[in-house]
Amino acid sequence: MAADQCDFPCSWPVAEIRSRFPALKRQIGGLPVCYFDGPAGSQVSQSVADAVADYLIRCNSNRGSANATAIESDHLIDAAHQAVADFLNAPDPATVCFGANMTTITLSVSRALSRTWSPGDEIIVTRLDHDANVSPWVLAARDAGAKVHHVDLNPDDWTLNLDDFRSRLSDRTRLVAAGLASNATGTINPIEQIAEESHSAGALVYVDAVHAAPHRRIDVRKLNCDFLVCSAYKFFGPHVGILYGREDLLTEIEPYKLRPAPNSIPGRWMTGTQNHEGIVGTKACIDYLVSLNQDDCDNRRCSEGNDRIERLNRVFCQIDQYEQQLSLRFLQGIAEIHDLSVVGISNQNMVQHRVPTFSLISRRHLPQTLATRLAQRGIFAWAGNHYALPFTEAADLEPHGTLRIGALHYNTIQEIDRVIGTLAELVS
C-alpha cells in the first residue's frame, strides 16, 4: 500500500516508539548511537525481549507432551503461526512454516523443488537479489540439469529490466525467484506484475521479502506468489526464518525430512526442534507493530483475531508515509555532497518506489573506511556487498561494494541530518 493511498491521519510518535527500544539508549562519545544498520538486522523492543525470556523461564519445552509446560508451549507456538499468517495475510496458519533463517529455508525448498525439474527446464533469477535467492536455485538447477537465466538491470537506476525478464520467460520456465525489495538499493520490485506474467507461462514464483518486511505491508494474496520468505530479525524480532507456501504445494511437494516428523503441514517443512523462544518472540514483534496503530482500541484485545490484519494495514501505511519523509530528507541532503553518489533510485519524486535503504559510493574513499569512521562517531552503517553479490557484480562494485545507510521507523529526521552532516565532513 503506497503512502498516497493512505486515507487516514499519519502522526508518527517516534519519540514514544524509541522509548520501547532499550538499544537506542546506547551512547558513544557522549552521543546517542544512530542505528542505520537495520538492513543487516533491526533492534528489538523490550516487549519482544520479555516474551523470549518469559518463554524460556516459564514454559520451555519440546512439542507434543501431556505435561503443563508442553501444553503451554504448544499454545504459544500455534498462536505465533496465526500471528504470522495475519502478518502476511496468508489464508491459513498451516501455510506458515518456521526455520533457522531465510537462507536455510530456501536451500531446503530449492532442493525439494528441483526433484520435480528435468533437463531442458529453465529457472529465472535476478541480478538485484540477495544471493540467498540466487545461489540456492543455481545449485538446485545444476543438480537437476536445468538452465538458469539471470535478469539484467537498467544501469541508469539499477532497477530490474522487465523487458529482459520477458525475453527469458517461456513455457519451459519452472520457477521465477525475485525479491520484493532490494537489500542493497532499496528498490521495490513489481512482484504482482512479475507473478502474473510468470503464472501465465506456467511458472511458480518464489519471493524474498526479507528486506521489505519492516517497511511495507506484505500480502501474499495480493502478490499472488506461490512461496514467500522473510526473517523476523529484520522486522524487530528474534533470529527466525519464515516460509509461506501455497497449501497445495506444501502438501504435494516432498521435502527432505525425518521419518518420525509430521507428514501434515506445516510440520513436514519444519525440520528438527525449532527455536521456540524465537517463534514466541516473533509473535511479540507482530504484537508490537499492531500496537503502533493510533486509536482508542485496547491493543491487547486487538492483537488477536481478524482485527489484527486491519490494524497491520493501517500501521504499515503510516510507516510508509513516515519513511518516505526520511527518504526525501536523505536524498535531498546527499545530493549536496558531490563526492558521494546513490546507487539506485535517487529521484526524489520516486521515493514511493523505494524503501529508506541507500547504497553510496565515493570517488575518493572506500566504503569500509567511511563505515569505520562513521562507527567511531556513533553512526552504525555497513560496507561491502551485503550478500547482494549478484548486484555488486552486475554494477561493477566488487571488491569493495558500497556504504549502506538503512533507516527504519524508529529513526528520526534529526538522525538523517546527523549522518548527512557527518558524511559531508568525512569526505570533504
Tab-separated table of C-alpha atoms in Angstrom:
chain	number	residue	atom	x	y	z
A	1	MET	CA	0.000	0.000	0.000
A	2	ALA	CA	1.551	3.294	-1.074
A	3	ALA	CA	1.503	6.340	1.162
A	4	ASP	CA	-0.701	8.291	-1.237
A	5	GLN	CA	-3.346	5.578	-0.809
A	6	CYS	CA	-3.468	6.098	2.953
A	7	ASP	CA	-6.681	7.941	3.746
A	8	PHE	CA	-6.267	8.311	7.499
A	9	PRO	CA	-4.039	10.599	9.557
A	10	CYS	CA	-0.384	9.684	9.933
A	11	SER	CA	1.011	11.270	13.084
A	12	TRP	CA	4.095	9.232	13.867
A	13	PRO	CA	5.011	9.098	17.598
A	14	VAL	CA	8.693	8.428	17.017
A	15	ALA	CA	9.812	9.569	20.485
A	16	GLU	CA	7.412	7.154	22.186
A	17	ILE	CA	8.425	4.375	19.781
A	18	ARG	CA	12.108	4.900	20.534
A	19	SER	CA	11.424	4.634	24.263
A	20	ARG	CA	10.378	0.999	23.708
A	21	PHE	CA	13.803	0.009	22.308
A	22	PRO	CA	16.459	-0.309	25.032
A	23	ALA	CA	19.301	-0.444	22.480
A	24	LEU	CA	18.512	3.083	21.314
A	25	LYS	CA	19.731	4.423	24.676
A	26	ARG	CA	23.312	3.415	23.847
A	27	GLN	CA	25.883	6.201	23.577
A	28	ILE	CA	29.358	6.525	22.089
A	29	GLY	CA	31.482	9.533	22.939
A	30	GLY	CA	28.591	11.090	24.816
A	31	LEU	CA	26.303	10.985	21.764
A	32	PRO	CA	23.371	8.626	21.152
A	33	VAL	CA	24.117	5.892	18.657
A	34	CYS	CA	22.379	6.251	15.281
A	35	TYR	CA	21.361	2.761	14.175
A	36	PHE	CA	21.431	2.871	10.387
A	37	ASP	CA	22.319	-0.826	10.237
A	38	GLY	CA	18.708	-2.049	10.136
A	39	PRO	CA	19.121	-3.777	6.756
A	40	ALA	CA	21.524	-6.169	8.466
A	41	GLY	CA	19.185	-6.657	11.433
A	42	SER	CA	16.838	-4.422	13.396
A	43	GLN	CA	16.774	-3.743	17.122
A	44	VAL	CA	14.052	-5.297	19.295
A	45	SER	CA	11.541	-3.723	21.624
A	46	GLN	CA	11.516	-4.505	25.335
A	47	SER	CA	8.274	-6.450	24.842
A	48	VAL	CA	9.978	-8.822	22.405
A	49	ALA	CA	12.891	-9.436	24.757
A	50	ASP	CA	10.435	-10.014	27.607
A	51	ALA	CA	8.442	-12.544	25.565
A	52	VAL	CA	11.578	-14.542	24.728
A	53	ALA	CA	12.764	-14.517	28.344
A	54	ASP	CA	9.303	-15.402	29.671
A	55	TYR	CA	9.080	-18.419	27.388
A	56	LEU	CA	12.478	-19.729	28.459
A	57	ILE	CA	11.702	-19.222	32.142
A	58	ARG	CA	8.078	-20.305	32.259
A	59	CYS	CA	7.285	-22.938	29.610
A	60	ASN	CA	10.442	-24.086	27.860
A	61	SER	CA	9.526	-27.474	26.398
A	62	ASN	CA	9.546	-29.599	23.305
A	63	ARG	CA	6.277	-30.210	21.498
A	64	GLY	CA	3.571	-32.807	21.920
A	65	SER	CA	3.838	-33.861	25.557
A	66	ALA	CA	0.992	-34.046	28.059
A	67	ASN	CA	2.845	-32.005	30.665
A	68	ALA	CA	1.823	-28.467	31.511
A	69	THR	CA	4.848	-26.710	30.038
A	70	ALA	CA	4.493	-28.535	26.710
A	71	ILE	CA	0.784	-27.689	26.509
A	72	GLU	CA	1.517	-24.026	27.209
A	73	SER	CA	4.378	-24.041	24.724
A	74	ASP	CA	2.221	-25.612	22.003
A	75	HIS	CA	-0.468	-22.977	22.578
A	76	LEU	CA	2.057	-20.140	22.219
A	77	ILE	CA	3.591	-21.596	19.061
A	78	ASP	CA	0.155	-22.122	17.499
A	79	ALA	CA	-0.670	-18.505	18.305
A	80	ALA	CA	2.559	-17.441	16.585
A	81	HIS	CA	1.553	-19.316	13.417
A	82	GLN	CA	-1.713	-17.377	13.389
A	83	ALA	CA	0.024	-14.062	14.058
A	84	VAL	CA	2.468	-14.569	11.183
A	85	ALA	CA	-0.384	-15.674	8.914
A	86	ASP	CA	-2.056	-12.345	9.676
A	87	PHE	CA	1.247	-10.513	9.182
A	88	LEU	CA	1.475	-11.974	5.671
A	89	ASN	CA	-2.306	-12.064	5.087
A	90	ALA	CA	-1.920	-15.784	4.458
A	91	PRO	CA	-5.153	-17.781	4.149
A	92	ASP	CA	-4.306	-20.363	6.822
A	93	PRO	CA	-1.767	-20.589	9.693
A	94	ALA	CA	-0.801	-24.051	8.413
A	95	THR	CA	0.746	-22.351	5.369
A	96	VAL	CA	3.275	-20.630	7.658
A	97	CYS	CA	6.456	-22.566	8.457
A	98	PHE	CA	9.353	-21.545	10.705
A	99	GLY	CA	13.011	-22.327	10.196
A	100	ALA	CA	16.525	-21.262	11.082
A	101	ASN	CA	16.689	-18.380	8.605
A	102	MET	CA	15.653	-17.443	5.078
A	103	THR	CA	18.810	-18.913	3.548
A	104	THR	CA	18.408	-22.323	5.179
A	105	ILE	CA	14.718	-22.414	4.265
A	106	THR	CA	15.413	-21.516	0.630
A	107	LEU	CA	18.149	-24.121	0.327
A	108	SER	CA	15.650	-26.694	1.639
A	109	VAL	CA	12.810	-25.629	-0.665
A	110	SER	CA	15.097	-25.426	-3.717
A	111	ARG	CA	16.390	-28.922	-3.034
A	112	ALA	CA	12.856	-30.295	-2.801
A	113	LEU	CA	11.543	-28.409	-5.836
A	114	SER	CA	14.474	-29.433	-8.016
A	115	ARG	CA	13.336	-33.047	-7.753
A	116	THR	CA	10.413	-32.040	-9.987
A	117	TRP	CA	12.687	-30.489	-12.666
A	118	SER	CA	14.244	-32.159	-15.679
A	119	PRO	CA	16.955	-31.310	-18.222
A	120	GLY	CA	15.520	-28.663	-20.524
A	121	ASP	CA	13.601	-26.920	-17.752
A	122	GLU	CA	14.530	-23.322	-17.004
A	123	ILE	CA	14.776	-21.135	-13.894
A	124	ILE	CA	14.851	-17.332	-13.720
A	125	VAL	CA	16.671	-15.344	-11.027
A	126	THR	CA	17.621	-11.650	-10.947
A	127	ARG	CA	20.829	-9.666	-10.583
A	128	LEU	CA	19.192	-7.409	-7.982
A	129	ASP	CA	18.617	-10.121	-5.401
A	130	HIS	CA	20.363	-11.150	-2.225
A	131	ASP	CA	22.420	-14.230	-3.050
A	132	ALA	CA	20.160	-16.331	-0.814
A	133	ASN	CA	17.522	-16.053	-3.551
A	134	VAL	CA	20.005	-16.827	-6.312
A	135	SER	CA	22.633	-19.427	-5.365
A	136	PRO	CA	20.154	-21.994	-3.921
A	137	TRP	CA	18.326	-22.016	-7.273
A	138	VAL	CA	21.533	-22.090	-9.316
A	139	LEU	CA	22.783	-25.069	-7.308
A	140	ALA	CA	19.441	-26.873	-7.481
A	141	ALA	CA	19.181	-26.274	-11.232
A	142	ARG	CA	22.705	-27.604	-11.718
A	143	ASP	CA	21.791	-30.830	-9.939
A	144	ALA	CA	18.602	-31.209	-11.993
A	145	GLY	CA	20.212	-30.308	-15.315
A	146	ALA	CA	18.018	-27.211	-15.669
A	147	LYS	CA	19.129	-23.929	-17.230
A	148	VAL	CA	19.329	-20.675	-15.244
A	149	HIS	CA	18.605	-17.219	-16.660
A	150	HIS	CA	19.714	-14.039	-14.850
A	151	VAL	CA	17.523	-10.944	-15.350
A	152	ASP	CA	19.640	-7.888	-16.134
A	153	LEU	CA	19.340	-4.398	-14.645
A	154	ASN	CA	18.785	-0.899	-16.001
A	155	PRO	CA	22.151	0.816	-15.395
A	156	ASP	CA	20.656	4.308	-15.003
A	157	ASP	CA	18.962	3.438	-11.697
A	158	TRP	CA	19.791	-0.292	-11.265
A	159	THR	CA	16.157	-1.391	-11.389
A	160	LEU	CA	15.048	-4.677	-12.924
A	161	ASN	CA	14.926	-4.727	-16.715
A	162	LEU	CA	11.448	-6.129	-17.240
A	163	ASP	CA	11.938	-6.440	-20.996
A	164	ASP	CA	14.898	-8.706	-20.316
A	165	PHE	CA	12.756	-10.707	-17.880
A	166	ARG	CA	10.058	-11.187	-20.509
A	167	SER	CA	12.602	-12.241	-23.102
A	168	ARG	CA	13.750	-15.060	-20.816
A	169	LEU	CA	10.287	-16.229	-19.724
A	170	SER	CA	8.865	-19.166	-21.680
A	171	ASP	CA	6.783	-22.293	-21.356
A	172	ARG	CA	9.988	-24.025	-20.231
A	173	THR	CA	10.267	-21.786	-17.147
A	174	ARG	CA	9.536	-23.712	-13.955
A	175	LEU	CA	10.347	-21.079	-11.343
A	176	VAL	CA	10.928	-17.323	-11.103
A	177	ALA	CA	12.750	-16.114	-7.968
A	178	ALA	CA	12.695	-12.383	-7.213
A	179	GLY	CA	12.959	-10.027	-4.264
A	180	LEU	CA	10.169	-7.746	-3.121
A	181	ALA	CA	12.697	-5.063	-2.119
A	182	SER	CA	16.443	-4.907	-2.693
A	183	ASN	CA	18.567	-5.032	0.450
A	184	ALA	CA	21.298	-3.149	-1.433
A	185	THR	CA	19.480	-0.354	-3.272
A	186	GLY	CA	16.111	-0.233	-1.511
A	187	THR	CA	14.247	-0.609	-4.813
A	188	ILE	CA	10.759	-2.130	-4.617
A	189	ASN	CA	10.169	-4.600	-7.425
A	190	PRO	CA	6.822	-5.041	-9.266
A	191	ILE	CA	6.195	-8.526	-7.911
A	192	GLU	CA	2.476	-8.555	-8.722
A	193	GLN	CA	3.255	-7.936	-12.378
A	194	ILE	CA	6.090	-10.471	-12.386
A	195	ALA	CA	3.845	-13.077	-10.745
A	196	GLU	CA	1.034	-12.538	-13.221
A	197	GLU	CA	3.319	-12.943	-16.217
A	198	SER	CA	5.141	-15.903	-14.665
A	199	HIS	CA	1.924	-17.737	-13.902
A	200	SER	CA	0.733	-17.131	-17.468
A	201	ALA	CA	3.819	-19.043	-18.590
A	202	GLY	CA	3.141	-21.827	-16.075
A	203	ALA	CA	5.971	-20.950	-13.682
A	204	LEU	CA	5.979	-20.826	-9.887
A	205	VAL	CA	7.022	-17.610	-8.122
A	206	TYR	CA	9.317	-17.524	-5.067
A	207	VAL	CA	9.549	-14.127	-3.361
A	208	ASP	CA	12.275	-12.954	-0.985
A	209	ALA	CA	10.507	-10.423	1.255
A	210	VAL	CA	13.223	-10.239	3.924
A	211	HIS	CA	14.135	-6.638	3.228
A	212	ALA	CA	10.590	-5.463	2.534
A	213	ALA	CA	9.091	-6.841	5.758
A	214	PRO	CA	9.886	-3.940	8.149
A	215	HIS	CA	8.919	-1.308	5.580
A	216	ARG	CA	5.840	-2.370	3.616
A	217	ARG	CA	2.694	-4.406	4.189
A	218	ILE	CA	3.186	-7.916	2.838
A	219	ASP	CA	0.071	-9.507	1.371
A	220	VAL	CA	0.754	-12.901	-0.184
A	221	ARG	CA	-2.723	-12.997	-1.683
A	222	LYS	CA	-2.290	-9.654	-3.404
A	223	LEU	CA	1.236	-10.533	-4.532
A	224	ASN	CA	-0.173	-13.812	-5.858
A	225	CYS	CA	3.088	-15.604	-5.104
A	226	ASP	CA	3.484	-19.332	-4.577
A	227	PHE	CA	6.167	-19.045	-1.900
A	228	LEU	CA	7.410	-16.128	0.178
A	229	VAL	CA	10.186	-15.972	2.736
A	230	CYS	CA	11.159	-13.387	5.333
A	231	SER	CA	13.097	-13.179	8.600
A	232	ALA	CA	11.802	-11.882	11.922
A	233	TYR	CA	15.115	-10.319	12.922
A	234	LYS	CA	14.657	-7.797	10.107
A	235	PHE	CA	11.269	-6.649	11.449
A	236	PHE	CA	12.138	-6.153	15.125
A	237	GLY	CA	12.070	-9.770	16.252
A	238	PRO	CA	14.466	-12.663	17.005
A	239	HIS	CA	16.560	-14.657	14.546
A	240	VAL	CA	13.828	-16.822	12.991
A	241	GLY	CA	13.146	-17.578	9.336
A	242	ILE	CA	9.613	-17.717	7.934
A	243	LEU	CA	8.233	-19.540	4.897
A	244	TYR	CA	4.788	-19.075	3.382
A	245	GLY	CA	3.730	-21.569	0.751
A	246	ARG	CA	0.530	-22.334	-1.082
A	247	GLU	CA	-1.258	-25.111	0.791
A	248	ASP	CA	-1.367	-27.455	-2.186
A	249	LEU	CA	2.340	-27.016	-2.884
A	250	LEU	CA	3.412	-27.529	0.725
A	251	THR	CA	1.243	-30.668	0.810
A	252	GLU	CA	2.254	-32.165	-2.527
A	253	ILE	CA	5.975	-31.386	-2.798
A	254	GLU	CA	8.089	-33.893	-0.896
A	255	PRO	CA	10.545	-32.220	1.482
A	256	TYR	CA	13.697	-33.802	2.831
A	257	LYS	CA	12.557	-34.792	6.333
A	258	LEU	CA	12.952	-37.398	9.051
A	259	ARG	CA	10.538	-40.332	9.177
A	260	PRO	CA	9.031	-39.531	12.609
A	261	ALA	CA	8.400	-35.903	11.610
A	262	PRO	CA	4.803	-34.954	10.771
A	263	ASN	CA	3.512	-35.508	7.244
A	264	SER	CA	0.955	-32.737	7.654
A	265	ILE	CA	1.703	-29.064	7.139
A	266	PRO	CA	3.337	-27.041	8.457
A	267	GLY	CA	5.307	-29.657	10.441
A	268	ARG	CA	6.609	-31.533	7.391
A	269	TRP	CA	8.602	-28.429	6.404
A	270	MET	CA	9.880	-27.578	9.902
A	271	THR	CA	12.861	-29.866	10.338
A	272	GLY	CA	14.043	-30.730	13.830
A	273	THR	CA	13.251	-28.953	17.077
A	274	GLN	CA	12.535	-25.333	16.318
A	275	ASN	CA	13.662	-22.146	18.048
A	276	HIS	CA	10.546	-21.989	20.214
A	277	GLU	CA	11.546	-18.898	22.151
A	278	GLY	CA	12.303	-17.155	18.867
A	279	ILE	CA	8.922	-18.145	17.438
A	280	VAL	CA	7.187	-16.731	20.514
A	281	GLY	CA	9.297	-13.600	20.161
A	282	THR	CA	8.169	-13.338	16.527
A	283	LYS	CA	4.550	-13.109	17.654
A	284	ALA	CA	5.615	-10.465	20.185
A	285	CYS	CA	7.206	-8.308	17.467
A	286	ILE	CA	3.988	-8.525	15.432
A	287	ASP	CA	2.043	-7.533	18.547
A	288	TYR	CA	4.425	-4.584	18.878
A	289	LEU	CA	3.700	-3.492	15.310
A	290	VAL	CA	-0.040	-3.862	15.874
A	291	SER	CA	0.216	-1.630	18.947
A	292	LEU	CA	1.539	1.236	16.821
A	293	ASN	CA	-1.870	1.790	15.250
A	294	GLN	CA	-3.106	5.011	16.821
A	295	ASP	CA	-6.693	4.682	18.007
A	296	ASP	CA	-8.635	4.130	21.219
A	297	CYS	CA	-8.856	0.362	20.899
A	298	ASP	CA	-7.291	-1.852	23.548
A	299	ASN	CA	-4.094	-3.149	21.950
A	300	ARG	CA	-4.028	-6.441	23.794
A	301	ARG	CA	-7.522	-7.343	22.630
A	302	CYS	CA	-6.855	-6.208	19.073
A	303	SER	CA	-3.647	-8.177	18.772
A	304	GLU	CA	-5.792	-11.261	18.307
A	305	GLY	CA	-8.235	-12.221	15.590
A	306	ASN	CA	-9.129	-10.664	12.255
A	307	ASP	CA	-8.782	-7.109	13.542
A	308	ARG	CA	-5.034	-7.657	13.639
A	309	ILE	CA	-4.991	-7.688	9.822
A	310	GLU	CA	-6.723	-4.344	9.538
A	311	ARG	CA	-4.525	-2.795	12.186
A	312	LEU	CA	-1.400	-4.012	10.384
A	313	ASN	CA	-2.765	-2.493	7.178
A	314	ARG	CA	-3.049	0.846	8.901
A	315	VAL	CA	0.291	0.657	10.721
A	316	PHE	CA	2.257	-0.126	7.587
A	317	CYS	CA	0.536	2.669	5.734
A	318	GLN	CA	1.725	5.004	8.493
A	319	ILE	CA	5.225	3.510	8.443
A	320	ASP	CA	5.362	4.013	4.686
A	321	GLN	CA	4.349	7.662	4.984
A	322	TYR	CA	6.902	8.331	7.696
A	323	GLU	CA	9.734	6.510	5.950
A	324	GLN	CA	9.110	8.424	2.737
A	325	GLN	CA	9.836	11.582	4.734
A	326	LEU	CA	13.128	10.030	5.863
A	327	SER	CA	13.969	9.060	2.278
A	328	LEU	CA	13.263	12.540	0.955
A	329	ARG	CA	15.407	14.164	3.630
A	330	PHE	CA	18.282	11.783	2.922
A	331	LEU	CA	18.168	12.197	-0.859
A	332	GLN	CA	17.992	15.970	-0.531
A	333	GLY	CA	20.999	16.020	1.783
A	334	ILE	CA	23.154	13.543	-0.107
A	335	ALA	CA	22.617	15.473	-3.352
A	336	GLU	CA	24.643	18.310	-1.801
A	337	ILE	CA	27.678	16.073	-1.178
A	338	HIS	CA	29.403	15.926	-4.536
A	339	ASP	CA	31.864	13.184	-3.626
A	340	LEU	CA	29.033	10.733	-2.878
A	341	SER	CA	26.501	9.191	-5.229
A	342	VAL	CA	23.478	6.970	-4.646
A	343	VAL	CA	23.496	3.594	-6.382
A	344	GLY	CA	19.835	3.061	-7.157
A	345	ILE	CA	16.772	5.280	-7.355
A	346	SER	CA	17.855	8.808	-6.439
A	347	ASN	CA	14.971	10.762	-7.985
A	348	GLN	CA	13.190	12.469	-5.107
A	349	ASN	CA	9.881	12.158	-6.978
A	350	MET	CA	10.155	8.371	-6.917
A	351	VAL	CA	10.516	7.671	-3.193
A	352	GLN	CA	7.315	5.613	-3.320
A	353	HIS	CA	9.272	3.068	-5.368
A	354	ARG	CA	11.973	2.526	-2.734
A	355	VAL	CA	12.452	1.985	0.980
A	356	PRO	CA	14.918	4.132	3.011
A	357	THR	CA	17.931	1.918	2.293
A	358	PHE	CA	20.715	3.683	0.415
A	359	SER	CA	23.895	2.356	-1.147
A	360	LEU	CA	26.561	5.035	-1.547
A	361	ILE	CA	29.891	5.176	-3.338
A	362	SER	CA	32.605	7.786	-3.010
A	363	ARG	CA	35.121	8.809	-5.654
A	364	ARG	CA	37.888	9.105	-3.073
A	365	HIS	CA	37.049	6.912	-0.080
A	366	LEU	CA	36.468	3.167	0.270
A	367	PRO	CA	33.119	2.099	1.753
A	368	GLN	CA	34.802	0.298	4.649
A	369	THR	CA	36.827	3.403	5.503
A	370	LEU	CA	33.682	5.516	5.674
A	371	ALA	CA	31.789	2.874	7.678
A	372	THR	CA	34.641	2.682	10.197
A	373	ARG	CA	34.817	6.440	10.615
A	374	LEU	CA	31.050	6.675	10.994
A	375	ALA	CA	31.130	3.958	13.670
A	376	GLN	CA	33.775	5.914	15.584
A	377	ARG	CA	31.288	8.784	15.671
A	378	GLY	CA	28.411	6.606	16.871
A	379	ILE	CA	26.731	6.109	13.490
A	380	PHE	CA	26.309	2.429	12.656
A	381	ALA	CA	26.261	1.513	8.966
A	382	TRP	CA	27.580	-1.317	6.778
A	383	ALA	CA	30.097	-1.665	3.990
A	384	GLY	CA	30.589	-4.434	1.450
A	385	ASN	CA	28.361	-6.407	-0.879
A	386	HIS	CA	25.668	-7.001	1.791
A	387	TYR	CA	25.311	-10.553	0.400
A	388	ALA	CA	23.743	-8.929	-2.680
A	389	LEU	CA	26.683	-10.242	-4.667
A	390	PRO	CA	24.683	-10.648	-7.908
A	391	PHE	CA	24.027	-6.888	-7.772
A	392	THR	CA	27.507	-5.696	-6.818
A	393	GLU	CA	28.960	-7.866	-9.587
A	394	ALA	CA	26.472	-6.543	-12.154
A	395	ALA	CA	27.134	-2.936	-11.096
A	396	ASP	CA	30.923	-3.493	-11.175
A	397	LEU	CA	31.217	-2.621	-7.481
A	398	GLU	CA	33.438	-5.502	-6.425
A	399	PRO	CA	35.529	-5.985	-4.401
A	400	HIS	CA	34.596	-3.104	-2.095
A	401	GLY	CA	30.830	-2.890	-2.562
A	402	THR	CA	29.006	0.123	-1.154
A	403	LEU	CA	28.423	2.044	2.045
A	404	ARG	CA	24.872	1.191	3.070
A	405	ILE	CA	22.738	3.525	5.182
A	406	GLY	CA	19.404	1.994	6.150
A	407	ALA	CA	16.661	3.708	8.157
A	408	LEU	CA	13.712	2.137	9.957
A	409	HIS	CA	10.606	3.558	11.558
A	410	TYR	CA	12.451	4.262	14.821
A	411	ASN	CA	14.988	6.526	13.110
A	412	THR	CA	14.446	10.278	13.120
A	413	ILE	CA	14.839	13.239	10.794
A	414	GLN	CA	17.479	14.533	13.224
A	415	GLU	CA	19.467	11.305	12.773
A	416	ILE	CA	19.220	11.681	8.996
A	417	ASP	CA	20.629	15.199	9.303
A	418	ARG	CA	23.394	13.913	11.571
A	419	VAL	CA	24.577	11.214	9.174
A	420	ILE	CA	24.426	13.627	6.232
A	421	GLY	CA	26.458	16.208	8.137
A	422	THR	CA	28.994	13.625	9.266
A	423	LEU	CA	29.401	12.202	5.758
A	424	ALA	CA	29.923	15.703	4.379
A	425	GLU	CA	32.657	16.244	6.964
A	426	LEU	CA	34.328	12.904	6.300
A	427	VAL	CA	34.573	13.281	2.525
A	428	SER	CA	35.435	16.990	2.443
